[in-house]
PDB file of C-alpha atoms in Angstrom:
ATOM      1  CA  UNK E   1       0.000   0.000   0.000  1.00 45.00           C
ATOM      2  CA  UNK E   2       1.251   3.317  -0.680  1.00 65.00           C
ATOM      3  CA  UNK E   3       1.205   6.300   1.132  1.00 78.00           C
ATOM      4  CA  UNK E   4       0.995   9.217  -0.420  1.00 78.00           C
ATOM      5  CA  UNK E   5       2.272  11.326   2.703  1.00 80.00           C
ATOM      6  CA  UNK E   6       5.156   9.100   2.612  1.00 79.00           C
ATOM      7  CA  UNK E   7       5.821   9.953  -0.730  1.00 80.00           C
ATOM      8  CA  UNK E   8       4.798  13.722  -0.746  1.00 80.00           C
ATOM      9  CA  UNK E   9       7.523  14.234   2.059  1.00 80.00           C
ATOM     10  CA  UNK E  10      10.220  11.747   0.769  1.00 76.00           C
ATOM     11  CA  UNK E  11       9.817  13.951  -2.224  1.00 78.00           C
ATOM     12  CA  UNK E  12      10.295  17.388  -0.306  1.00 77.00           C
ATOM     13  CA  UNK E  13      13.520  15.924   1.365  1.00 77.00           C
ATOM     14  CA  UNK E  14      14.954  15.373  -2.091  1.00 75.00           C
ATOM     15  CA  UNK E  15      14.276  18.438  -3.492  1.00 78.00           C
ATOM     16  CA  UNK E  16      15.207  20.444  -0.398  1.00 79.00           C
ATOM     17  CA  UNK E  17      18.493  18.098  -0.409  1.00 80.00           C
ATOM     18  CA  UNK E  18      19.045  18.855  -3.731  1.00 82.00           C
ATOM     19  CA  UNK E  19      18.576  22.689  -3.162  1.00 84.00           C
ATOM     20  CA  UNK E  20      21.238  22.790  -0.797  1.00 87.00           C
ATOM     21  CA  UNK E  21      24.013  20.465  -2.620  1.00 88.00           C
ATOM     22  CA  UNK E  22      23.345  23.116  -5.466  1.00 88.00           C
ATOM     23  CA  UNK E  23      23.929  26.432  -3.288  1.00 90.00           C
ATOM     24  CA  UNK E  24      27.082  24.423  -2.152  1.00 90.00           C
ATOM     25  CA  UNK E  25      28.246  23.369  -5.232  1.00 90.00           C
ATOM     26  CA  UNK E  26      27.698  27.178  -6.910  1.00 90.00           C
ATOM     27  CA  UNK E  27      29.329  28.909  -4.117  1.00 92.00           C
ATOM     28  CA  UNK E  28      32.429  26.806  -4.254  1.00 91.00           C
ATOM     29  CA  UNK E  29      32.712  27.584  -8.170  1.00 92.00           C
ATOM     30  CA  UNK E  30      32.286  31.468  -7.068  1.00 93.00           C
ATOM     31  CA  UNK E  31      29.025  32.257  -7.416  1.00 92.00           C
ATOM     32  CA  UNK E  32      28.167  35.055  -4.943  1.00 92.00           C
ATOM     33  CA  UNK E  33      24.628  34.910  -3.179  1.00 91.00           C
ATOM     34  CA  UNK E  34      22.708  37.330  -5.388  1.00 90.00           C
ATOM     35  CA  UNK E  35      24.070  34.887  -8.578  1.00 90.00           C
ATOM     36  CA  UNK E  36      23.089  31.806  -6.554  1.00 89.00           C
ATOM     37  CA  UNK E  37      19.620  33.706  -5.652  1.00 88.00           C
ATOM     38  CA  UNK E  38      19.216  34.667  -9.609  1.00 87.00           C
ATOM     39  CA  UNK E  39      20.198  30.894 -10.875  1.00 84.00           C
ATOM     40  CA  UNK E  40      19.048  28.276  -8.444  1.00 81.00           C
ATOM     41  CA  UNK E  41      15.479  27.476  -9.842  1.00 74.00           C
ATOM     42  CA  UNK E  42      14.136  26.977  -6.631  1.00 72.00           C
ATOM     43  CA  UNK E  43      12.045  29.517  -4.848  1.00 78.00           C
ATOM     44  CA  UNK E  44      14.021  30.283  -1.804  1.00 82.00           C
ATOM     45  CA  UNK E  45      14.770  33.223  -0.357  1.00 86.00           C
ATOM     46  CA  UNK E  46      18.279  35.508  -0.416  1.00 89.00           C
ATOM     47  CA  UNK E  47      18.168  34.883   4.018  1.00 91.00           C
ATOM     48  CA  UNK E  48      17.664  31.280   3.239  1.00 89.00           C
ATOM     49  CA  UNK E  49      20.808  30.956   1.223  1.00 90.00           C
ATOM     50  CA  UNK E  50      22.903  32.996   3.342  1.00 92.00           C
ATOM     51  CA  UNK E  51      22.292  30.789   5.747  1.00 91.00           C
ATOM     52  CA  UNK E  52      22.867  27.562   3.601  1.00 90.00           C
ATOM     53  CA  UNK E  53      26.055  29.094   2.801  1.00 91.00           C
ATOM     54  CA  UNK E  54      27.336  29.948   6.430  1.00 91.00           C
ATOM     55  CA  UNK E  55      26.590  26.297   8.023  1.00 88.00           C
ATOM     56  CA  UNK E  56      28.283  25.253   4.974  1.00 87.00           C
ATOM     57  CA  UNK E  57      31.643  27.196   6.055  1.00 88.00           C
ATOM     58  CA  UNK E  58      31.353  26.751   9.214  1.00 85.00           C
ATOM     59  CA  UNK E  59      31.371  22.680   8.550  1.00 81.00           C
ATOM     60  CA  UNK E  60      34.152  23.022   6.185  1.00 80.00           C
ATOM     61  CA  UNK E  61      36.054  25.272   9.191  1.00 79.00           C
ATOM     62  CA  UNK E  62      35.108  22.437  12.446  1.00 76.00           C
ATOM     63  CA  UNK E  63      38.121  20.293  13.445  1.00 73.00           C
ATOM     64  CA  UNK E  64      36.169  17.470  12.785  1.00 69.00           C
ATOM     65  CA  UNK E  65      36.939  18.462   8.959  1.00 69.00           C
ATOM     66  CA  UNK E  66      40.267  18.086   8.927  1.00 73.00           C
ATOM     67  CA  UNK E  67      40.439  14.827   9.759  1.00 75.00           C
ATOM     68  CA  UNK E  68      39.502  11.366   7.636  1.00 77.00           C
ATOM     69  CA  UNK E  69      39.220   8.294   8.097  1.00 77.00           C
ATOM     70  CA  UNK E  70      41.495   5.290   6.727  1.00 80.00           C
ATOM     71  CA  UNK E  71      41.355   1.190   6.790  1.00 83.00           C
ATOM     72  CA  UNK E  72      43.987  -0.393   7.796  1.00 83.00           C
ATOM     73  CA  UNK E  73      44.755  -4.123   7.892  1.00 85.00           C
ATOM     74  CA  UNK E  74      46.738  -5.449  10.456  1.00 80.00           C
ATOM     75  CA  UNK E  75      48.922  -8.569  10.004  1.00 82.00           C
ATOM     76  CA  UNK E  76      46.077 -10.851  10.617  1.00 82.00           C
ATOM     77  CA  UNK E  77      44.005  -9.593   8.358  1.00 83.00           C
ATOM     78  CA  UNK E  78      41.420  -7.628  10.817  1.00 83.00           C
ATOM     79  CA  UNK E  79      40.307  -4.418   9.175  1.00 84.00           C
ATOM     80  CA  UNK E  80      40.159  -1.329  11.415  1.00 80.00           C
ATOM     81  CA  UNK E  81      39.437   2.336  10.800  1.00 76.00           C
ATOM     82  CA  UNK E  82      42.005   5.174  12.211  1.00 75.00           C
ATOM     83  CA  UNK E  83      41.851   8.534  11.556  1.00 72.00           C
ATOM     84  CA  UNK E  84      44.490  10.668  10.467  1.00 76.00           C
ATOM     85  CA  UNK E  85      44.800  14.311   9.495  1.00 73.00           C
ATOM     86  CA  UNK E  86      43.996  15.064   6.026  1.00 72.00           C
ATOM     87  CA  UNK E  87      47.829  16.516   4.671  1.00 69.00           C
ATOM     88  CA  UNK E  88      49.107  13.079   6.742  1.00 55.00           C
ATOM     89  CA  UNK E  89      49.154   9.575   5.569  1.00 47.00           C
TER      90      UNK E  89
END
């Protein structure tokens, strides 16, 4: 059976994921907001993408982001997961 509230707000997750990949994406080519605002297709307000924009800097800013994480196997073969600074290896 299908429901169609399901479907109505799987589809508003999508497109609202979607929006915010393509603020991301345009601002890290160089778009500036008023050229994101102009371009994006979506109806969504100047505030709105401001806003996309600073969580977006300050995730690309935490600590957290300058870190990875890498498998290792040992000499047993047991994979494990350590994580290592992003300019290290």
């Amino acid at each position: 059976m299908e429901n169609k509230y399901f479907q109505e707000a799987l589809s508003a997750m999508v497109e609202k994921a979607a929006y915010v990949d393509a603020v991301r994406h345009l601002y890290d080519i160089g778009y500036s907001v008023t050229e994101i605002h102009e371009n994006i297709g979506y109806p969504v307000s100047v505030e709105k993408i401001e806003k996309v924009i600073q969580d977006y800097e300050a995730e690309k800013n935490s600590p957290d982001s300058q870190y990875k994480f890498v498998q290792r196997t040992d000499e047993l073969g047991r994979r494990s997961f350590i994580r290592v600074k992003k300019d290290e290896e």
